Coordinates of N, CA and C in Angstrom, one line a residue:
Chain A
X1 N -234.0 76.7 186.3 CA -233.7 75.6 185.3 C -232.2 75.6 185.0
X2 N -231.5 74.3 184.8 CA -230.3 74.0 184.7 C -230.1 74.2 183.3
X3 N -230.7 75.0 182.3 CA -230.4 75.3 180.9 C -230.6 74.1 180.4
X4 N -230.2 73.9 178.8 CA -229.7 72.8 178.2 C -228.6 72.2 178.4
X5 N -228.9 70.5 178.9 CA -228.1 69.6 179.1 C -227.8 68.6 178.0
X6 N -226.4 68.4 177.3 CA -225.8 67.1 176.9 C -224.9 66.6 177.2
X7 N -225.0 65.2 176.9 CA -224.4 64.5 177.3 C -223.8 63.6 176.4
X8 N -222.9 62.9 175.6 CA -221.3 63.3 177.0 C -220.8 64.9 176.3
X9 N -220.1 65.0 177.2 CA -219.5 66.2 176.5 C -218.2 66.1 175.9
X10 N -217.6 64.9 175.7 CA -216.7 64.7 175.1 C -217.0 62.8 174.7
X11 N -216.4 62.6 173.5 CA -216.6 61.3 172.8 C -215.1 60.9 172.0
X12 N -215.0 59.8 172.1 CA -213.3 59.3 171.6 C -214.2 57.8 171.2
X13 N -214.3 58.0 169.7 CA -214.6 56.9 169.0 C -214.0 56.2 167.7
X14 N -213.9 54.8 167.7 CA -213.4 54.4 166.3 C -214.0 54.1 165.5
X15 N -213.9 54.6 164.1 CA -214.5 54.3 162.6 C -215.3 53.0 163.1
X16 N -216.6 53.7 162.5 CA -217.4 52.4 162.2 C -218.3 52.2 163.5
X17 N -218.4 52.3 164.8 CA -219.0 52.6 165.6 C -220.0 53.0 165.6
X18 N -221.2 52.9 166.7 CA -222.3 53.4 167.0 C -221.9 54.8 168.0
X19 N -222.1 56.0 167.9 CA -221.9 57.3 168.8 C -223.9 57.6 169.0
X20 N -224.2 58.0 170.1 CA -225.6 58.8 170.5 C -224.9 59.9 171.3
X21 N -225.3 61.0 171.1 CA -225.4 61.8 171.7 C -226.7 62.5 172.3
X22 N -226.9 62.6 173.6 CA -228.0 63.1 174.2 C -228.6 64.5 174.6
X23 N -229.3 65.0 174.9 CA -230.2 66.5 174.9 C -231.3 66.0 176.2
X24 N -231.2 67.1 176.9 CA -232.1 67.3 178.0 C -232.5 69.3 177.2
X25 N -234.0 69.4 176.9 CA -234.2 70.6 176.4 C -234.6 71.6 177.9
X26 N -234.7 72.5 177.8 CA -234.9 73.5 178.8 C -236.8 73.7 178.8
X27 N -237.0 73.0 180.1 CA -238.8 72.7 180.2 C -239.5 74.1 180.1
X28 N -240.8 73.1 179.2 CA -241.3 74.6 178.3 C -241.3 74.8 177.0
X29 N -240.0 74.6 176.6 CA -239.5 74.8 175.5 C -240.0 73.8 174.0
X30 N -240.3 74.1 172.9 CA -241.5 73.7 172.3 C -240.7 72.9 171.0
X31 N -239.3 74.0 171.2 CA -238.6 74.0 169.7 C -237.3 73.3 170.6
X32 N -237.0 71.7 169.4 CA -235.5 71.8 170.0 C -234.8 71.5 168.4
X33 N -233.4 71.9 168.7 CA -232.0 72.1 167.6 C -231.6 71.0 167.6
X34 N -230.6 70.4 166.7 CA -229.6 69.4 166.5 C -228.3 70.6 165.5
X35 N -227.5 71.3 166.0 CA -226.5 71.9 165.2 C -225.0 71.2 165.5
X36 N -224.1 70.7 164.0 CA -222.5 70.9 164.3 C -222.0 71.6 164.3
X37 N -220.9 71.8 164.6 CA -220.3 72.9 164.6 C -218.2 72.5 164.1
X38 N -217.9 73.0 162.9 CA -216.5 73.1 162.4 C -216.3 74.1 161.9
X39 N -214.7 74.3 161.8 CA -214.0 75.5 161.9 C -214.3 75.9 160.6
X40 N -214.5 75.2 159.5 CA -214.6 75.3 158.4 C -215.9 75.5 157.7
X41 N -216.7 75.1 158.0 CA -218.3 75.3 157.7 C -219.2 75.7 158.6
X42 N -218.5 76.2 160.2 CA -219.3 76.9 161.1 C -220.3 76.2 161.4
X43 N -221.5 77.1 162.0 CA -222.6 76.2 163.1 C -223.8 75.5 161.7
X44 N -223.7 74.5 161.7 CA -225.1 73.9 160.3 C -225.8 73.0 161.3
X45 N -227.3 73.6 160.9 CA -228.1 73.1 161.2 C -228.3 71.9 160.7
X46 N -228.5 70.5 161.3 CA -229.3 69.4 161.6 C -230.6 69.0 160.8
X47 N -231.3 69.4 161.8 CA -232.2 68.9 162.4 C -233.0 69.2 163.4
X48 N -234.2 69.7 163.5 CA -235.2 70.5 164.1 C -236.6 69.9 164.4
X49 N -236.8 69.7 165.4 CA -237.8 69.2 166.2 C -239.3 70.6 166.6
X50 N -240.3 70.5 166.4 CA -241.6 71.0 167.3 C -241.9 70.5 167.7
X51 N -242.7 70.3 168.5 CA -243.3 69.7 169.9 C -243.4 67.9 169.6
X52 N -241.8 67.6 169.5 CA -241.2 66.5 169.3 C -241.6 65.7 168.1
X53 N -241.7 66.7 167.2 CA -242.4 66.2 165.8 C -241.1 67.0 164.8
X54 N -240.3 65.9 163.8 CA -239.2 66.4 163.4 C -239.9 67.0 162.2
X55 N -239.3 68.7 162.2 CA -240.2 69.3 161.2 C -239.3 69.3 159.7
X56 N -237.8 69.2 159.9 CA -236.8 69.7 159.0 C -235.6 68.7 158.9
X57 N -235.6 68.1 158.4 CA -234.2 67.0 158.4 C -233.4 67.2 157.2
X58 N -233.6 68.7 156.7 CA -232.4 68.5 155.3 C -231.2 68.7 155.3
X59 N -230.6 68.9 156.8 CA -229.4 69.4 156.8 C -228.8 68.1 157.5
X60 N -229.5 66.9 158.2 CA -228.9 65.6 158.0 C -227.5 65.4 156.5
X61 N -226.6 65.6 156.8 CA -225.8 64.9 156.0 C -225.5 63.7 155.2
X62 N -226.2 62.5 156.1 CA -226.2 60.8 155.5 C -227.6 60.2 156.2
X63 N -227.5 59.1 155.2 CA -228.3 58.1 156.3 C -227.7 57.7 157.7
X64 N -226.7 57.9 157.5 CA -225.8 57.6 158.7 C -226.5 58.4 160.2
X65 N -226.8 59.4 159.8 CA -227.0 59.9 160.8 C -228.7 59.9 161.1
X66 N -229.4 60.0 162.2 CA -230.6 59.7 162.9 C -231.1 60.6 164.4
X67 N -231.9 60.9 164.4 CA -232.6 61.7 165.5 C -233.7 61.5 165.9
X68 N -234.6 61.3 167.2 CA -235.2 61.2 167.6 C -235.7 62.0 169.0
X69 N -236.8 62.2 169.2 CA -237.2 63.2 170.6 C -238.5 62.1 170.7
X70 N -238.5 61.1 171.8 CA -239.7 60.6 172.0 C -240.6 61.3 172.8
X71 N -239.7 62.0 174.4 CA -240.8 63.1 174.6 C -240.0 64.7 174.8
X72 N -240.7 65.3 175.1 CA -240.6 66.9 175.3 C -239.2 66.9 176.0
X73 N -238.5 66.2 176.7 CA -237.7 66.4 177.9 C -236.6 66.0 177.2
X74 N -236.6 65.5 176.3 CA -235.1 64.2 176.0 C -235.2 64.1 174.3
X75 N -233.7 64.1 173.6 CA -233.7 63.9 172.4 C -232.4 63.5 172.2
X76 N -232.3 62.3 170.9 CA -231.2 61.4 170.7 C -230.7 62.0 169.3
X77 N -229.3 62.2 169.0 CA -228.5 62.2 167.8 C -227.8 60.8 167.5
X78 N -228.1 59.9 166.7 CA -226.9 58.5 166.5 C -226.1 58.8 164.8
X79 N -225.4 58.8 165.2 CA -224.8 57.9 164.0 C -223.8 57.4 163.7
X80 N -224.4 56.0 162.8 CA -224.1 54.6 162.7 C -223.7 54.3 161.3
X81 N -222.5 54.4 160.6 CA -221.4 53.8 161.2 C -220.8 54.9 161.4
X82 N -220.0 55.6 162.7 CA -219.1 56.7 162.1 C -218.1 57.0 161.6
X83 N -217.9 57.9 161.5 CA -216.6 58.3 160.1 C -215.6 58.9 160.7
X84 N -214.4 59.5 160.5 CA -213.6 60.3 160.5 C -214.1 61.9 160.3
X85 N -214.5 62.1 159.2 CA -215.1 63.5 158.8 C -216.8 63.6 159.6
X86 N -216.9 62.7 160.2 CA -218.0 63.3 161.7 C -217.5 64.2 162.5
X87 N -216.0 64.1 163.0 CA -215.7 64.8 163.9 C -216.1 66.3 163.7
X88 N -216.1 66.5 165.6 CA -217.2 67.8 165.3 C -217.5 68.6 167.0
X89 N -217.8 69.8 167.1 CA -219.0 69.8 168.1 C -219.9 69.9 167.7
X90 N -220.8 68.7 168.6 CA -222.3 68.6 168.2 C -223.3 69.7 169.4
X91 N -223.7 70.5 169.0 CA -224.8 71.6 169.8 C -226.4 71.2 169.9
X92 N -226.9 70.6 170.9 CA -228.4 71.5 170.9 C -228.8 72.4 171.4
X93 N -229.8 73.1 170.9 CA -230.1 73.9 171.3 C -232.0 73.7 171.6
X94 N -232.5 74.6 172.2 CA -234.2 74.5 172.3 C -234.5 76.1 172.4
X95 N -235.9 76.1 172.1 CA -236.0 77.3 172.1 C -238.0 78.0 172.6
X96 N -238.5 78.8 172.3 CA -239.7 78.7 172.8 C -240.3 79.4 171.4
X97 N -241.5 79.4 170.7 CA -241.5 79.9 169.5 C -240.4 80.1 168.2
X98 N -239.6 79.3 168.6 CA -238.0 79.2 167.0 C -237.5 80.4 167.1
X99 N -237.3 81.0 168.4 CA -236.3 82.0 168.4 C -235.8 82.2 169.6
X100 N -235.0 82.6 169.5 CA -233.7 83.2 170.7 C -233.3 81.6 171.4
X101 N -232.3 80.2 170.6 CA -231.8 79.4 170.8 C -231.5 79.5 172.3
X102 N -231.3 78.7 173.1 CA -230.5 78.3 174.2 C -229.5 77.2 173.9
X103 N -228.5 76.9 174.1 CA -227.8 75.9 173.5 C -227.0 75.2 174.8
X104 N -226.5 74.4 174.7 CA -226.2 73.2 175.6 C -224.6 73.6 175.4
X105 N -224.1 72.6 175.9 CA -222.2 73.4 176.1 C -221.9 72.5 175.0
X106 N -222.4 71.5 174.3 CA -221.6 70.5 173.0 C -221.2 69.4 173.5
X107 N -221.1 68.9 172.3 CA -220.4 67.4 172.7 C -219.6 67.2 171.6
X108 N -218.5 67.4 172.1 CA -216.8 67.2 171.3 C -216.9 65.9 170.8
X109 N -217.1 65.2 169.3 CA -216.9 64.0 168.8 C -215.7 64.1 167.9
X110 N -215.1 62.9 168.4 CA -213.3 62.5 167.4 C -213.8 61.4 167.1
X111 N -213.9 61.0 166.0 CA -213.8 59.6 165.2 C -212.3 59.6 164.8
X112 N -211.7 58.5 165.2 CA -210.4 57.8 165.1 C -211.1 56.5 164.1
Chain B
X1 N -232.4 78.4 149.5 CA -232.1 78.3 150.7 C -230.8 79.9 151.5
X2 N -231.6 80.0 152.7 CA -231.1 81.1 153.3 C -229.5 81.5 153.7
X3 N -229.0 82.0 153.6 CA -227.6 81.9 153.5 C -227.0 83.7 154.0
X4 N -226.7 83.6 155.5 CA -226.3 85.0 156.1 C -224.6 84.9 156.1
X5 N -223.9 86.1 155.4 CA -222.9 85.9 155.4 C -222.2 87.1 156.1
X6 N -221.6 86.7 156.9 CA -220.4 87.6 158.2 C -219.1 87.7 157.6
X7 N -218.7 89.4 157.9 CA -217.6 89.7 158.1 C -217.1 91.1 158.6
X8 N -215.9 91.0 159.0 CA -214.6 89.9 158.4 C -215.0 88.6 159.3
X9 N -214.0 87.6 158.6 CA -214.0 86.4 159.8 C -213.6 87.0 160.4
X10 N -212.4 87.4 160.5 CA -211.5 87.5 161.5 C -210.8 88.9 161.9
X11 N -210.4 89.5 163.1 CA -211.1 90.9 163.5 C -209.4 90.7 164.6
X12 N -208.5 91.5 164.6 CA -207.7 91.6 165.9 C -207.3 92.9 165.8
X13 N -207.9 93.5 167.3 CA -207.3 95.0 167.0 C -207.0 95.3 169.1
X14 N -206.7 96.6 169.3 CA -206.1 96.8 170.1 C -207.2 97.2 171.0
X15 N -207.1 96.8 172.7 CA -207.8 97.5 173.0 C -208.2 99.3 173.7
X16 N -209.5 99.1 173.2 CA -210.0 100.7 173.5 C -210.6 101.1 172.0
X17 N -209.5 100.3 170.8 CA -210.3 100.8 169.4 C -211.9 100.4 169.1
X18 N -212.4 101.1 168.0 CA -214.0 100.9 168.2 C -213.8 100.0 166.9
X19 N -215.1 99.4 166.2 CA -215.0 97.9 165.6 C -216.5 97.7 165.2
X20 N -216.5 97.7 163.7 CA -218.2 97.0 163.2 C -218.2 95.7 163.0
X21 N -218.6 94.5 162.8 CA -218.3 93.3 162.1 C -220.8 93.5 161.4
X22 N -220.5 92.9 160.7 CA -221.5 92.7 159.7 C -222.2 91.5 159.2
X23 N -223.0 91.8 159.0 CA -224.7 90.4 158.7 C -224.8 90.5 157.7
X24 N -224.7 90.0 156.4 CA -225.9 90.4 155.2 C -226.7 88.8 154.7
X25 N -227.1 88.9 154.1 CA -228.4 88.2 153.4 C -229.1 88.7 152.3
X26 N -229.2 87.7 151.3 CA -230.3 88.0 150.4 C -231.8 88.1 150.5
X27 N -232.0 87.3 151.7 CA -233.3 86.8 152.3 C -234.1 87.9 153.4
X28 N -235.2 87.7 153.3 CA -235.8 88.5 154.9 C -236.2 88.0 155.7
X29 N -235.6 88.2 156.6 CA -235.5 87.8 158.0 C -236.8 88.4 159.0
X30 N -237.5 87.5 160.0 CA -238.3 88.1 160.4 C -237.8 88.9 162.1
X31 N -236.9 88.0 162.4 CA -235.8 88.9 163.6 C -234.5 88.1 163.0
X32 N -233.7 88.8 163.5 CA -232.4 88.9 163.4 C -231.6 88.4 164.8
X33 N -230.7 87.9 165.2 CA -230.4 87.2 166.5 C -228.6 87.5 166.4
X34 N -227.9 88.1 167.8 CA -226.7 87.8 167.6 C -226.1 87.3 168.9
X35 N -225.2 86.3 168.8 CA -225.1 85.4 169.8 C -223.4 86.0 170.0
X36 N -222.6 85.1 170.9 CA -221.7 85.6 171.3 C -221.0 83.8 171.9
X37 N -220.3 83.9 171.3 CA -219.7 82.1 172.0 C -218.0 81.8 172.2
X38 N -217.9 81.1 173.2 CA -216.4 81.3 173.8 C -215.8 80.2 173.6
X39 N -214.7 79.7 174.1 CA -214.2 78.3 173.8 C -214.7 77.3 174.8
X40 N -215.1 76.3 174.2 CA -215.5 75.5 175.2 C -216.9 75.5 175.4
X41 N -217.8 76.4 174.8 CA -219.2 76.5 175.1 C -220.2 76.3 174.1
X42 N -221.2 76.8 174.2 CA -222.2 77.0 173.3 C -222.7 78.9 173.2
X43 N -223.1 79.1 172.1 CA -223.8 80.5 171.9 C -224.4 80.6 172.7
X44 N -224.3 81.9 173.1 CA -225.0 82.5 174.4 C -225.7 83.7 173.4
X45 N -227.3 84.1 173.8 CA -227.9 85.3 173.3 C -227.4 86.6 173.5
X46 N -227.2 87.6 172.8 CA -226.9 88.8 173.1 C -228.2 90.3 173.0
X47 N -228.7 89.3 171.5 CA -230.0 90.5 171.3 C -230.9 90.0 170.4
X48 N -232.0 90.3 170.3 CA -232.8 90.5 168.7 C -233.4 91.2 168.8
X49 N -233.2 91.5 167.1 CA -234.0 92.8 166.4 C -234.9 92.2 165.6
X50 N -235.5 92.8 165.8 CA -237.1 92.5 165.2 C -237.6 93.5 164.0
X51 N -237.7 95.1 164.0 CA -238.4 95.7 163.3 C -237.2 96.5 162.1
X52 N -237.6 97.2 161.0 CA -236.3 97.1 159.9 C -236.1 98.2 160.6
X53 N -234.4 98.4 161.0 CA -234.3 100.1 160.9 C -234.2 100.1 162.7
X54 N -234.2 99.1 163.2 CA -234.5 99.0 164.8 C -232.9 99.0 165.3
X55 N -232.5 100.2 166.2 CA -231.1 99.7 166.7 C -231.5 99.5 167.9
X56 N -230.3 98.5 168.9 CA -230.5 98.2 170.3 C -229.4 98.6 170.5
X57 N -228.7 99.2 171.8 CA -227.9 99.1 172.6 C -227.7 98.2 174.1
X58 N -226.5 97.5 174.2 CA -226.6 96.6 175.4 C -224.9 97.1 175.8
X59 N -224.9 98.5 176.3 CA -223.6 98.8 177.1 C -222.8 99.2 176.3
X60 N -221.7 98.9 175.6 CA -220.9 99.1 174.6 C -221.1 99.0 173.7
X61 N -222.1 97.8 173.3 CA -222.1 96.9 172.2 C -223.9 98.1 171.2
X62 N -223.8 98.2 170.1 CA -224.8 98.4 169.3 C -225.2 97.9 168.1
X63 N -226.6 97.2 168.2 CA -226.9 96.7 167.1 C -227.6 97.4 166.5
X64 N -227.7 97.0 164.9 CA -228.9 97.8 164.0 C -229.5 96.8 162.9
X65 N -230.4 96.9 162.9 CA -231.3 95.8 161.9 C -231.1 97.0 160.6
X66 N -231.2 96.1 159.4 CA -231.5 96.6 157.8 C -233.0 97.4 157.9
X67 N -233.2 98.1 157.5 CA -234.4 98.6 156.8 C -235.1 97.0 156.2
X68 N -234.5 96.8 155.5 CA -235.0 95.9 154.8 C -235.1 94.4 155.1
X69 N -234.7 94.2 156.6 CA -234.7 93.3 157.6 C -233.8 92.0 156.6
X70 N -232.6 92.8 155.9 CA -231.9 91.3 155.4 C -230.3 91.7 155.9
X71 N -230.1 92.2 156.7 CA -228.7 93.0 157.2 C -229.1 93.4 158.3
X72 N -227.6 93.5 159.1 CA -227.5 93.5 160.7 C -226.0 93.9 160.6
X73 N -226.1 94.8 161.5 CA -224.4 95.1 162.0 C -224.5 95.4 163.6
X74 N -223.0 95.1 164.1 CA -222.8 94.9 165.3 C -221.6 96.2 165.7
X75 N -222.0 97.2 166.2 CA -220.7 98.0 166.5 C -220.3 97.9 167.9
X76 N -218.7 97.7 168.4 CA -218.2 98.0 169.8 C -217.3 99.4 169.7
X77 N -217.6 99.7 171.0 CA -217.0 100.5 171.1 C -216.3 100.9 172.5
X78 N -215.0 101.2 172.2 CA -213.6 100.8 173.5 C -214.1 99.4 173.3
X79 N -213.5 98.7 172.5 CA -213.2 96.7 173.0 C -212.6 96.7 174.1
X80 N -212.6 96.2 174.6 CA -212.0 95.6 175.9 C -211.8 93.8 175.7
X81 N -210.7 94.0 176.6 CA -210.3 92.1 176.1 C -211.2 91.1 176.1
X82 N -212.2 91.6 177.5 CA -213.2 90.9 177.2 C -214.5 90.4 176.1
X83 N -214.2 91.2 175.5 CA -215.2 91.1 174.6 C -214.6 89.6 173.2
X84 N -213.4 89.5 173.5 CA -213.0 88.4 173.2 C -213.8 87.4 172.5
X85 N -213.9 86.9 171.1 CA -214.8 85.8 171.2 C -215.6 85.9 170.2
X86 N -216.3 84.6 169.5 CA -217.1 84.1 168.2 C -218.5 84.7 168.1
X87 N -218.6 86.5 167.2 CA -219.9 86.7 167.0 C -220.6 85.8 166.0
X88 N -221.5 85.6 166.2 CA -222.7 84.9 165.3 C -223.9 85.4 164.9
X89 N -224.4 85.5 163.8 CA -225.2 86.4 163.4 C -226.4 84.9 163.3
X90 N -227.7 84.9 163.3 CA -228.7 84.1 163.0 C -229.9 84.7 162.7
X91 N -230.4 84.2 161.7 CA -231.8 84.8 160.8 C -233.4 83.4 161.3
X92 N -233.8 84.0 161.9 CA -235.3 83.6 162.0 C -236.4 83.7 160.1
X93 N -236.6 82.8 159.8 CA -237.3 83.0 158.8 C -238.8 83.3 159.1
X94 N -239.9 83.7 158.0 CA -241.1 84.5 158.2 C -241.8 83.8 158.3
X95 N -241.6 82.7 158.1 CA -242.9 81.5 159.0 C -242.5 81.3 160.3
X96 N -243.7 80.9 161.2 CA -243.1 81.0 162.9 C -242.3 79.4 162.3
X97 N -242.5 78.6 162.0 CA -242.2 77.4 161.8 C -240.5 77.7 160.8
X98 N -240.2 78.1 160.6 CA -238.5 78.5 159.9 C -237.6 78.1 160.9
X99 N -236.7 77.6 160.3 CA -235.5 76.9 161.2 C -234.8 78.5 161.3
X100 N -233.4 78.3 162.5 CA -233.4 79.4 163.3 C -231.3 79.6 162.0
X101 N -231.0 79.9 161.1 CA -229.8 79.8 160.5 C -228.7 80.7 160.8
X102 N -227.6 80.4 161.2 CA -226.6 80.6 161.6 C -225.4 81.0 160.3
X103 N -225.0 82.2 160.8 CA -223.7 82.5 159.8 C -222.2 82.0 160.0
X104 N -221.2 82.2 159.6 CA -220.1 81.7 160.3 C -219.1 82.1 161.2
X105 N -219.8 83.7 161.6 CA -219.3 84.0 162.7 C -218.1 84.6 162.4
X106 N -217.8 85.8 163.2 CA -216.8 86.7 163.1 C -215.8 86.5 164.7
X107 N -214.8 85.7 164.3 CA -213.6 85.7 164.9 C -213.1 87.0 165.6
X108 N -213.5 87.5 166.6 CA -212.5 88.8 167.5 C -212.0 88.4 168.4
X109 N -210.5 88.8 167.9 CA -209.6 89.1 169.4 C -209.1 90.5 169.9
X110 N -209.6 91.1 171.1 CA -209.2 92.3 171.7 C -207.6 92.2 172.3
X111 N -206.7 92.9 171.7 CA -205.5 92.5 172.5 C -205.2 93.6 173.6
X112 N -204.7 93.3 174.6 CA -204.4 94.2 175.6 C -203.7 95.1 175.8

């Protein structure tokens, strides 16, 4: 298995824009992550999916932001409009039983 | 809400010296998880502990779970430069269903 894939792995966006970032989970895998990641507030959890059923969305920050996993294989992060204080790496991770994370290499977002 | 707090952030000592960095929590954790992450990547697994009072060793590196499964410490010993890099401590909560929470990670640099 090619681990966890996202995509892009880097984003250069201006205020107010639509950003998605994408997730390929590692097949099998039951549990998938949505974590950011800043120097200042470290890795915060998202948003958390079970068997593509979102179980946990309190650590969503705005309406702004949105998640979806229509199937097992693939899951979407948007958010619409973006900001400046989005910037970020964005992490998923998946996992098999909610433990021991695999995580994806990130996706570097700069809102300009 | 769960909240694991690491330290020091920040860790620079010479190499060959030995070196604990530390987990705590007010919460119980049902395993304990510590990841290891470089620039440019995502967390990579190192270990979990599972039972209170449980140490592992993985080569240099030794972990030890709390008795009371709410603390975790990480000891090296002889760092080597490689060991370079963002520990992360993460708490599994006691429902299999518990999001997987992340601390903010202890900053080590081994200098040469």
């Amino acid at each position: 298995d090619a681990g966890v894939i996202q995509s892009p792995r880097h984003e250069v966006t201006e205020m107010g824009q639509e950003v998605t970032l994408r997730c390929k989970p590692i097949s099998g895998h039951d549990y998938l992550f949505w974590y950011r990641q800043t120097m200042m507030r470290g890795l915060e959890l998202l948003i958390y999916f079970n068997n593509n059923v979102p179980i946990d969305d309190s650590g969503m920050p705005e309406d702004r932001f949105s998640a979806k996993m229509p199937n097992a294989s693939f899951s979407t992060l948007k958010i619409q409009p973006s900001e400046p204080r989005d910037s970020a790496v964005y992490f998923c991770a998946s996992s098999f039983f909610a433990a021991e994370a695999f995580f994806g290499q990130g996706t570097r977002l700069t809102v300009v | 809400t769960q909240l694991l707090e690491q330290s020091p952030q920040f860790l620079s000592i010479q190499e060959g010296e030995n070196l604990t960095v530390y987990c705590n929590s007010s919460s119980v954790f049902s395993s304990l998880q510590w990841y290891r992450q470089e620039p440019g990547e995502g967390p990579v697994l190192l270990v979990t502990v599972v039972t209170g009072g449980e140490v592992k060793k993985l080569k240099r590196l030794t972990f030890q779970f709390g008795d009371a499964r709410k603390d975790s410490s990480l000891h090296i010993t002889a760092a080597q430069p490689g060991d370079t890099g963002l520990y992360l401590c993460a708490g599994v909560g006691r429902n299999r269903d518990d999001k997987i929470i992340f601390g903010k990670g202890t900053r080590l640099h081994i200098l040469p």
